[in-house]
CSV table of N, CA and C in Angstrom, one decimal:
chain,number,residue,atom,x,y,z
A,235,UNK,N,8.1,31.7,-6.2
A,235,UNK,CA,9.0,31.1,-5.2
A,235,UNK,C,10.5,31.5,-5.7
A,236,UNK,N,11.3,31.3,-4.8
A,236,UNK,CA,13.1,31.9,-5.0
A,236,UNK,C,13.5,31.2,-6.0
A,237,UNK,N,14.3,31.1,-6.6
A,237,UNK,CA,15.0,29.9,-7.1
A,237,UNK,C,15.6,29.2,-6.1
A,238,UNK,N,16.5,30.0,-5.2
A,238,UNK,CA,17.1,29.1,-4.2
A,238,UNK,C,16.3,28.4,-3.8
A,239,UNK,N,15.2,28.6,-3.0
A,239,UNK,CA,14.0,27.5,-2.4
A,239,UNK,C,13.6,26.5,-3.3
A,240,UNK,N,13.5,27.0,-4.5
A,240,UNK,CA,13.2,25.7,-5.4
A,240,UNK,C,14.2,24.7,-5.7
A,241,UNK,N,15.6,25.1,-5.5
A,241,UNK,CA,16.9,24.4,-5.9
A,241,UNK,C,16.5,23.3,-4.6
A,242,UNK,N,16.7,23.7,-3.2
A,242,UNK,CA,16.4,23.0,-1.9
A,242,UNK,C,15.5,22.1,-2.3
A,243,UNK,N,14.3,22.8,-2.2
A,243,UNK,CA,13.2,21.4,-2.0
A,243,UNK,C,13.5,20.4,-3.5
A,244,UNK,N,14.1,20.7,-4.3
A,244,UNK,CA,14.2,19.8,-5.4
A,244,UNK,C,15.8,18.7,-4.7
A,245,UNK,N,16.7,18.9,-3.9
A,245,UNK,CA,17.7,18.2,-3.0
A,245,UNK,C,16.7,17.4,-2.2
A,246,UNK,N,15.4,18.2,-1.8
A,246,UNK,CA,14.7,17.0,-0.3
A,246,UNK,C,13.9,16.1,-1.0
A,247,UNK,N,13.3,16.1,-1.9
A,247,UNK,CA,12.1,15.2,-2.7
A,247,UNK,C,13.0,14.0,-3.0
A,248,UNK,N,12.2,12.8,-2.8
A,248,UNK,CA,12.5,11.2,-3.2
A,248,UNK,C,12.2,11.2,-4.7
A,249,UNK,N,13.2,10.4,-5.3
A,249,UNK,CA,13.0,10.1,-6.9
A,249,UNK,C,12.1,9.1,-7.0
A,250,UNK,N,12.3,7.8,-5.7
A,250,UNK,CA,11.8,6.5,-6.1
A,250,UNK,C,10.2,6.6,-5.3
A,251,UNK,N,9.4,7.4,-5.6
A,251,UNK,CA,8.3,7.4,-5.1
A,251,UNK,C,7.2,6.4,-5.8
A,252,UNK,N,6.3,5.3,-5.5
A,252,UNK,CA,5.7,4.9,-6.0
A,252,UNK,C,4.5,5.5,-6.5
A,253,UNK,N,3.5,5.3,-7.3
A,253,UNK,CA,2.4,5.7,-7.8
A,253,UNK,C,1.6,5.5,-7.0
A,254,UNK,N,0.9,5.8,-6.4
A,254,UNK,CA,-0.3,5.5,-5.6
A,254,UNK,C,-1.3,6.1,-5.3
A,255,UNK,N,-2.5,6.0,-5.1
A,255,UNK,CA,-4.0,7.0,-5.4
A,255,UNK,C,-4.8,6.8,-4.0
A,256,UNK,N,-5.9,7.8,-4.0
A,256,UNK,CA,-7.1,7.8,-3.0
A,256,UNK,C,-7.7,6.5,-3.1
A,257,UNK,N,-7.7,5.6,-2.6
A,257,UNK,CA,-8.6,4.2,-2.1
A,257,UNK,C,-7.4,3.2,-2.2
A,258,UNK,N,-6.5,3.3,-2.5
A,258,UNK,CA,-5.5,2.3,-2.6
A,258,UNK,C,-5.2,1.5,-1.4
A,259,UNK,N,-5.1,0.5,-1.3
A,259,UNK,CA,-4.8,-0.2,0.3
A,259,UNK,C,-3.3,-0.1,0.3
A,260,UNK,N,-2.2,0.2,0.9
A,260,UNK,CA,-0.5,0.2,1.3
A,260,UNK,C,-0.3,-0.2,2.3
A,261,UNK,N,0.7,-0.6,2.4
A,261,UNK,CA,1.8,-1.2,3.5
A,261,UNK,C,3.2,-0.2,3.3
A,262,UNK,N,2.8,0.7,4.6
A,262,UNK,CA,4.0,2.2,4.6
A,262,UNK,C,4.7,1.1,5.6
A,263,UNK,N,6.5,1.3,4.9
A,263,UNK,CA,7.0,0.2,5.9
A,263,UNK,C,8.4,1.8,6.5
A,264,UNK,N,8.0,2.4,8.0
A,264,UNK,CA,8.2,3.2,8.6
A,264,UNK,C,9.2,2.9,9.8
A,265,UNK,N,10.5,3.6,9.7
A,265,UNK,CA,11.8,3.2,10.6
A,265,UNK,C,10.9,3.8,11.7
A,266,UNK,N,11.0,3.4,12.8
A,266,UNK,CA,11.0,3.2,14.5
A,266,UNK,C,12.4,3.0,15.3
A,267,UNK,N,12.7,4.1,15.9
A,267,UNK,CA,14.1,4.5,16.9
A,267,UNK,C,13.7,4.0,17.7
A,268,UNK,N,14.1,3.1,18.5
A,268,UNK,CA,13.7,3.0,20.2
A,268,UNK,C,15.2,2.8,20.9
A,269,UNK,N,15.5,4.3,21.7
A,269,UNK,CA,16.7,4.1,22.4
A,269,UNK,C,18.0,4.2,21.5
A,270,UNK,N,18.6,3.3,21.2
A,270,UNK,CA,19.8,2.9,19.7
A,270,UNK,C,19.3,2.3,19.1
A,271,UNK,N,18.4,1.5,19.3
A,271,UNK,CA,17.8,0.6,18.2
A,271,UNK,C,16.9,1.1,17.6
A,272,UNK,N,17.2,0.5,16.0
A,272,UNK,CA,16.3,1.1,14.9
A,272,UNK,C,15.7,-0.3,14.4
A,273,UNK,N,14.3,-0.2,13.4
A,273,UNK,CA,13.6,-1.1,13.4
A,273,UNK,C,12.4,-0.9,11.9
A,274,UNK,N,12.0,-1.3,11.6
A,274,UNK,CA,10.9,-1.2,10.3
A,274,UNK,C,9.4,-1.6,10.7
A,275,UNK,N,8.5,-0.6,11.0
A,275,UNK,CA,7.1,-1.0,11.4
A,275,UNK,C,6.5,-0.5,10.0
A,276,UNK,N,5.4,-2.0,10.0
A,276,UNK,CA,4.1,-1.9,8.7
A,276,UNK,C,3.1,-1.4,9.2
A,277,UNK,N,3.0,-0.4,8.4
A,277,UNK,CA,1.3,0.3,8.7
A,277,UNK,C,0.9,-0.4,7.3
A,278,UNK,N,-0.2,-0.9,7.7
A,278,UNK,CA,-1.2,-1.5,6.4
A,278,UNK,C,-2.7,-0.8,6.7
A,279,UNK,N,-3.4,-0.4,5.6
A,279,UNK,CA,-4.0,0.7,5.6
A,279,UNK,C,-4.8,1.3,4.3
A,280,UNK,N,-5.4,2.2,4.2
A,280,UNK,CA,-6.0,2.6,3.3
A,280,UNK,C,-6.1,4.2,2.9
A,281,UNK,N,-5.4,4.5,2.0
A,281,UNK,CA,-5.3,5.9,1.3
A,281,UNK,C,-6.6,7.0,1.4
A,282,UNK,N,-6.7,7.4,2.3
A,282,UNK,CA,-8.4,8.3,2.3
A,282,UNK,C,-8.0,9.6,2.0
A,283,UNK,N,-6.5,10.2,1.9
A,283,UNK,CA,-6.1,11.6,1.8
A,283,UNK,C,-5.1,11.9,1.0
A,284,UNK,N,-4.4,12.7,0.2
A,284,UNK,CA,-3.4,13.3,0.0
A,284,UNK,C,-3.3,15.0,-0.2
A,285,UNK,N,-2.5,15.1,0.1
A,285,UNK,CA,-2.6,16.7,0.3
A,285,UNK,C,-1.1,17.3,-0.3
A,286,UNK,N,-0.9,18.7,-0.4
A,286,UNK,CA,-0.2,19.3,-0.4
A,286,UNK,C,1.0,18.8,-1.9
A,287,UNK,N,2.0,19.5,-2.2
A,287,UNK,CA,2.6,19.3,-3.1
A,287,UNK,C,4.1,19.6,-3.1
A,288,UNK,N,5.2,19.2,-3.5
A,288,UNK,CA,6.4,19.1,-3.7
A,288,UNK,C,7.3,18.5,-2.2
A,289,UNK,N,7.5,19.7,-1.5
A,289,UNK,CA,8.1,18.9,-0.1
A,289,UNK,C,7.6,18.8,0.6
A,290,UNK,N,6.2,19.5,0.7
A,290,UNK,CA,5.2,19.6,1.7
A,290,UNK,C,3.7,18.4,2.0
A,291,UNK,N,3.7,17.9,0.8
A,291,UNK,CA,3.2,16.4,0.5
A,291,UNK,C,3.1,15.7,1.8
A,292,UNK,N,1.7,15.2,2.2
A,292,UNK,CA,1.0,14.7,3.2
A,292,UNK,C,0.6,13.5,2.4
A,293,UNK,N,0.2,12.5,3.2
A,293,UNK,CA,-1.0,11.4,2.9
A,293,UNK,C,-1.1,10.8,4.0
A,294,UNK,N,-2.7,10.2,4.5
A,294,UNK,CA,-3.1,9.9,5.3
A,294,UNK,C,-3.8,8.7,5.5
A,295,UNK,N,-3.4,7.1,6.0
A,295,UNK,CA,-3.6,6.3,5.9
A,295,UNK,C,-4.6,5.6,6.7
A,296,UNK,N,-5.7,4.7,6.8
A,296,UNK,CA,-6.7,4.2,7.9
A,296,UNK,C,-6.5,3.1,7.4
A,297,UNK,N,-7.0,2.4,9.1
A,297,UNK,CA,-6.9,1.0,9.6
A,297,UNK,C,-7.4,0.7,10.5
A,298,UNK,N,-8.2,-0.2,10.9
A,298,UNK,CA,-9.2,-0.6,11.9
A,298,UNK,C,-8.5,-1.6,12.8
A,299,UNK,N,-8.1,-1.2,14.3
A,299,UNK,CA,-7.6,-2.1,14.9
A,299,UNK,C,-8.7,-2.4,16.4
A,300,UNK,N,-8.8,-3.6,16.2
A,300,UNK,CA,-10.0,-4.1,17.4
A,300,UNK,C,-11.1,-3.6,17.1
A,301,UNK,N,-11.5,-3.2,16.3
A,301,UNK,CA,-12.8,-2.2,16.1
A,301,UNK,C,-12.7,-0.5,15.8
A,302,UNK,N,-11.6,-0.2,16.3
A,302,UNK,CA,-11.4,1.1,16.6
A,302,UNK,C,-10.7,1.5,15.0
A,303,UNK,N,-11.0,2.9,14.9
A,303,UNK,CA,-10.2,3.2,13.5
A,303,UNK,C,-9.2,3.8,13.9
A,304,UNK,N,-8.0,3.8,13.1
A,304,UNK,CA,-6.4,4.4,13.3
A,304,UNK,C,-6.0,4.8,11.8
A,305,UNK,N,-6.2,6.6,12.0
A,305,UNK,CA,-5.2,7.3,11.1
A,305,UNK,C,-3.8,7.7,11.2
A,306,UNK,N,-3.4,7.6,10.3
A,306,UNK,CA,-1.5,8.4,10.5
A,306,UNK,C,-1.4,8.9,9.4
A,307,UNK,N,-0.9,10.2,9.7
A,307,UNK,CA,-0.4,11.0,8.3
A,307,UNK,C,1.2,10.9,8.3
A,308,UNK,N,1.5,10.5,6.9
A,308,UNK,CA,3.3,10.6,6.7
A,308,UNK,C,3.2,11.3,5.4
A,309,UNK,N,4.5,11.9,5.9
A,309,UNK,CA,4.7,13.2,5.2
A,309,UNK,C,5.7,12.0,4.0
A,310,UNK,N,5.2,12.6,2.5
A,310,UNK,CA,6.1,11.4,1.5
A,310,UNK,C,7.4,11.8,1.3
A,311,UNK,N,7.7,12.6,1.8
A,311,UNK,CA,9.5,12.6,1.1
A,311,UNK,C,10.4,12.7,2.4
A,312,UNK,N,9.5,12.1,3.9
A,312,UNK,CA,10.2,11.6,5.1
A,312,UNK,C,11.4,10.8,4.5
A,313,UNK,N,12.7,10.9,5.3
A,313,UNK,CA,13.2,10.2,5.3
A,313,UNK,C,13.4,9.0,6.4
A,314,UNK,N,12.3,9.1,7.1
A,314,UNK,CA,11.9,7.9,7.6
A,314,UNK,C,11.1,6.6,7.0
A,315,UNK,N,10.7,7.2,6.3
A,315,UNK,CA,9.7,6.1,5.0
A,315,UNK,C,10.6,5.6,4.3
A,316,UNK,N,10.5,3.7,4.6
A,316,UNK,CA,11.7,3.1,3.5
A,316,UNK,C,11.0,3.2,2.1
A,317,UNK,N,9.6,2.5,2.3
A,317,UNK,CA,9.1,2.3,1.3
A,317,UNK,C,7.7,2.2,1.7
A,318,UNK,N,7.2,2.5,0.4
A,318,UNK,CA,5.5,2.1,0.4
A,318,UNK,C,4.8,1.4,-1.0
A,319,UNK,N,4.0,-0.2,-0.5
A,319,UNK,CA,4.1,-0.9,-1.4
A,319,UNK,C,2.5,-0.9,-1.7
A,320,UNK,N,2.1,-0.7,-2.8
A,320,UNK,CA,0.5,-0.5,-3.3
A,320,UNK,C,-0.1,-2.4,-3.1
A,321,UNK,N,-0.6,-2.8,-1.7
A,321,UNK,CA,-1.0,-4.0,-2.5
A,321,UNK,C,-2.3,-3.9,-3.6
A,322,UNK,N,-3.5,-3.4,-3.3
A,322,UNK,CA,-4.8,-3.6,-3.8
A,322,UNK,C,-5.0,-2.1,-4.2
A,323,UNK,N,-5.2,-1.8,-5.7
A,323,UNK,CA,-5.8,-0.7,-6.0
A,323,UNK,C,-7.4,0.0,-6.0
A,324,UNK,N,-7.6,0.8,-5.5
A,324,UNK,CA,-9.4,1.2,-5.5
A,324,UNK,C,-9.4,1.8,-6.3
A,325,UNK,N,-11.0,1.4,-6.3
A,325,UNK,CA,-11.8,2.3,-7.4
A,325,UNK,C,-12.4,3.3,-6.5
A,326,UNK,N,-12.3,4.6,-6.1
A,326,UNK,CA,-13.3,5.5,-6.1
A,326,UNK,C,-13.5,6.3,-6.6
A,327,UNK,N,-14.6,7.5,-6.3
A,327,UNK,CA,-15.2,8.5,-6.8
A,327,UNK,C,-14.5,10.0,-6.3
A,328,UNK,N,-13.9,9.8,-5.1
A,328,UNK,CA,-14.0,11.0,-4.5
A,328,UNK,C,-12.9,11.5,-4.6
A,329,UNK,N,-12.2,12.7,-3.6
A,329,UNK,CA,-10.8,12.7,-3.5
A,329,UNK,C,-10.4,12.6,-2.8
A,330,UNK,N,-11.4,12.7,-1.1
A,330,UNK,CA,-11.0,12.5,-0.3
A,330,UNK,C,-12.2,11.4,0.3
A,331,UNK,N,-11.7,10.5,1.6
A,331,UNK,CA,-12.6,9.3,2.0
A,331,UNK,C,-12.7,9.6,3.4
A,332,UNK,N,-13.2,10.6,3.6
A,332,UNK,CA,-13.8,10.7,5.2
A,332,UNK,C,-15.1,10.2,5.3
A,333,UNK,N,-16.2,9.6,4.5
A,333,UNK,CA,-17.0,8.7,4.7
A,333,UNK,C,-16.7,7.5,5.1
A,334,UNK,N,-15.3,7.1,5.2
A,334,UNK,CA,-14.9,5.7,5.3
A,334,UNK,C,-15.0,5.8,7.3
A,335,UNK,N,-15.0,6.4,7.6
A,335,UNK,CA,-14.6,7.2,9.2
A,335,UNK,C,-15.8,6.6,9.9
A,336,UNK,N,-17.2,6.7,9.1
A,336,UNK,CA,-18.5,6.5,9.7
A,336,UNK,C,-19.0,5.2,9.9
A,337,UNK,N,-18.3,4.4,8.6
A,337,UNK,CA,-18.5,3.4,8.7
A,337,UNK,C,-17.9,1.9,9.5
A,338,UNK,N,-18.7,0.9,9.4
A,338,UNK,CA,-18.2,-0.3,10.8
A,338,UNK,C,-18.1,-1.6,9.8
A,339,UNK,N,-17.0,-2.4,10.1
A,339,UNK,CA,-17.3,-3.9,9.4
A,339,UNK,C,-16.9,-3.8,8.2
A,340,UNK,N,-17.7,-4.6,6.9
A,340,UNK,CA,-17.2,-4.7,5.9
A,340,UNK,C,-17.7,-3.5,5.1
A,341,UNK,N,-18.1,-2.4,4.9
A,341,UNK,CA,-19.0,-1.4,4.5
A,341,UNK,C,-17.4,-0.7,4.6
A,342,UNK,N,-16.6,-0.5,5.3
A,342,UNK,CA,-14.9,0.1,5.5
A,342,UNK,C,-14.3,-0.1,3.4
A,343,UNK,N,-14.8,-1.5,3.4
A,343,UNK,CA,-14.0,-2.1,2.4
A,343,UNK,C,-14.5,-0.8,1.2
A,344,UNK,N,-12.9,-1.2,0.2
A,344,UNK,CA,-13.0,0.1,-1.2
A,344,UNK,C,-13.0,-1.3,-1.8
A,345,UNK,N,-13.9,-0.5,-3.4
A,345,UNK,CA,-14.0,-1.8,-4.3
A,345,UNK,C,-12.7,-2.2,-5.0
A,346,UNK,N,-12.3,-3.0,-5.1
A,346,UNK,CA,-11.1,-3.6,-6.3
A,346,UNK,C,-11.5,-2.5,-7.5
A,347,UNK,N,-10.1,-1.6,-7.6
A,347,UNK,CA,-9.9,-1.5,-9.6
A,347,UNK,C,-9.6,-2.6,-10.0
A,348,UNK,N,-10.1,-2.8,-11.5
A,348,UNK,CA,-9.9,-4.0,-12.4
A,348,UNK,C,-9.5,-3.7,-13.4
A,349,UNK,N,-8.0,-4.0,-13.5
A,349,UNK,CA,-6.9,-3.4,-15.0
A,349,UNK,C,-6.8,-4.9,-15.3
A,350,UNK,N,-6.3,-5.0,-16.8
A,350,UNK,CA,-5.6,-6.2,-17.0
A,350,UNK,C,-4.7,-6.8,-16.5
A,351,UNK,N,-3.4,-5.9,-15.9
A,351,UNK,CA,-2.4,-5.8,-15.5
A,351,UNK,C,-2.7,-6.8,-13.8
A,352,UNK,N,-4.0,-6.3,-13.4
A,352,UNK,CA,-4.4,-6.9,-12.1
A,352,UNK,C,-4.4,-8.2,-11.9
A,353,UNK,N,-5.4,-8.3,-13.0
A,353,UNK,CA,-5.8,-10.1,-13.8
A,353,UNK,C,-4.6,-11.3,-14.1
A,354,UNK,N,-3.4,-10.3,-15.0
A,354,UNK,CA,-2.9,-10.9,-15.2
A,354,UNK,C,-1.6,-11.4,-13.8
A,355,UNK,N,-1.6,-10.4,-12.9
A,355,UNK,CA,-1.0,-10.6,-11.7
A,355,UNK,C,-1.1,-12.3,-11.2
A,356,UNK,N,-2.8,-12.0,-10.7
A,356,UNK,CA,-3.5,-12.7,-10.0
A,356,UNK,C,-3.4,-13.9,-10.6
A,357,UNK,N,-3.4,-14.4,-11.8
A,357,UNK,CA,-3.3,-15.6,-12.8
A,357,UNK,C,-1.6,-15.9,-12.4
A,358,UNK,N,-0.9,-15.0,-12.5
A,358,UNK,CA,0.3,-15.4,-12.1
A,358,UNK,C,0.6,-16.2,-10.8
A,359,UNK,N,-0.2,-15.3,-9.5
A,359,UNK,CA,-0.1,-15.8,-8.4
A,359,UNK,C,-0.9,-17.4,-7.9
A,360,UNK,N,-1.6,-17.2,-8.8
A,360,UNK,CA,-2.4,-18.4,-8.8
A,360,UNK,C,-1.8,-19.9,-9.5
A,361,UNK,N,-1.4,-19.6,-10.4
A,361,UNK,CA,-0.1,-20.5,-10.8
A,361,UNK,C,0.9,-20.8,-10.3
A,362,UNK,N,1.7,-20.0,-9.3
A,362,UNK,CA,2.6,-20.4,-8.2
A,362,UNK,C,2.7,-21.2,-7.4
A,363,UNK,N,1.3,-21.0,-7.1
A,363,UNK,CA,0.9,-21.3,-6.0
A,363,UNK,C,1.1,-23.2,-6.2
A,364,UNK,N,1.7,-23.9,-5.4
A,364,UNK,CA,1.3,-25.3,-5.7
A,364,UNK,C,0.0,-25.9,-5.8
A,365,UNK,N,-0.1,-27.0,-7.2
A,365,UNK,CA,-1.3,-27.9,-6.7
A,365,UNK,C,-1.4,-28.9,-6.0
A,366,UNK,N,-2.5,-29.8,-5.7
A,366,UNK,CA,-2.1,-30.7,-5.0
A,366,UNK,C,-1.6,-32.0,-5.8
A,367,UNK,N,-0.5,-32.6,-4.8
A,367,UNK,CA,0.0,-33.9,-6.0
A,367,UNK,C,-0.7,-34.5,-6.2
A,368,UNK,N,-1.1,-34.9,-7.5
A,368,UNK,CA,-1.9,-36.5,-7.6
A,368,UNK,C,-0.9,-37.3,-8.5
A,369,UNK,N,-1.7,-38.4,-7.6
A,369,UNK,CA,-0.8,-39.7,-8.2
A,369,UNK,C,-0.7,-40.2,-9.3
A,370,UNK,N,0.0,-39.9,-10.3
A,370,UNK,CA,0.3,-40.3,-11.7
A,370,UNK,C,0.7,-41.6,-11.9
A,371,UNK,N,-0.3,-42.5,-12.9
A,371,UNK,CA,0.3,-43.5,-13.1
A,371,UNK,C,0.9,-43.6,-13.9
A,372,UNK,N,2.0,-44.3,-13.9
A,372,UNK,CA,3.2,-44.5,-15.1
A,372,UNK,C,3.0,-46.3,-15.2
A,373,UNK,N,3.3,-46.4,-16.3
A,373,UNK,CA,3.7,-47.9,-17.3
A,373,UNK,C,3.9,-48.9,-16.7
A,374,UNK,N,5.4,-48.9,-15.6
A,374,UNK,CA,5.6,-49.7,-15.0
A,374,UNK,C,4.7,-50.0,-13.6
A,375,UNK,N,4.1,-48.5,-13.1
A,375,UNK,CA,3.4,-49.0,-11.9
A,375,UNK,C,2.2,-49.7,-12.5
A,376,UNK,N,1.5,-49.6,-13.6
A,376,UNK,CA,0.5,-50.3,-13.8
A,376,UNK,C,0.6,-52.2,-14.4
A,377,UNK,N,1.7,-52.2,-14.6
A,377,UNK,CA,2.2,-53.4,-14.9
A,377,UNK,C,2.1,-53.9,-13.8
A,378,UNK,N,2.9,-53.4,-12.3
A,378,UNK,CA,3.0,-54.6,-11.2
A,378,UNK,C,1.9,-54.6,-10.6
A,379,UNK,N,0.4,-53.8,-10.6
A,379,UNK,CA,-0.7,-54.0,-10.1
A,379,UNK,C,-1.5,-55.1,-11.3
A,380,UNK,N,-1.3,-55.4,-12.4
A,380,UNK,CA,-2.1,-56.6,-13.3
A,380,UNK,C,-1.5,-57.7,-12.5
């Protein structure tokens, strides 16, 4: 390749690209023009592809809406893509998931990867979360009930 072409496509590539793999579930959060108005739509979705490399970089996301499946490929160093957030990591085998295509219902679903990192998330989130109040007795309330 030229150098010049290499200089270019190294100006078009995003620095802040997240890590993200084949089975991963994301939320590509994608600017929408309508008219003058600009806008942020969530595709939520599932990683079944990636292709291509440097500025030419493809990935291809599925999602089952009403029953029907819905792919969209975005090109990663769009500058329409604000961001793309990894909720749930997969475990698969493959590299690509066009078997996910055939499938109906919960059989769609990729297994959870299990890092520590995951665990200790979830333990976090679960702690946040409020419990329910119970009623603590203190000293004095038990005094004015004797």
């Amino acid at each position: 390749m030229h150098p010049l072409l290499r200089e270019f496509e190294k100006t078009q590539q995003k620095s802040e690209l997240p890590a993200f793999h084949i089975g991963d579930s994301v939320n590509v959060h994608n600017k929408i023009f309508e008219g003058e108005k600009e806008r942020v739509q969530i595709f939520k979705g599932v990683v079944i592809k990636k292709r291509g490399s440097g500025v030419n970089a493809y990935f291809t996301v599925r999602k089952i809406v009403q029953g029907e499946g819905v792919e969209r490929m975005f090109p990663l160093n769009s500058p329409k893509i604000v961001k793309i957030e990894v909720t749930r990591r997969g475990r698969v085998r493959r590299a690509k998931l066009y078997y996910l295509r055939d499938r109906i219902g919960k059989a769609t679903k990729v297994q959870e990867k299990l890092t520590k990192k995951n665990s200790l998330e979830r333990a976090l989130l679960e702690d946040a979360t409020p419990a329910p109040a119970e009623e603590q007795k203190t000293p004095q309330n038990t005094a004015t009930q004797s």
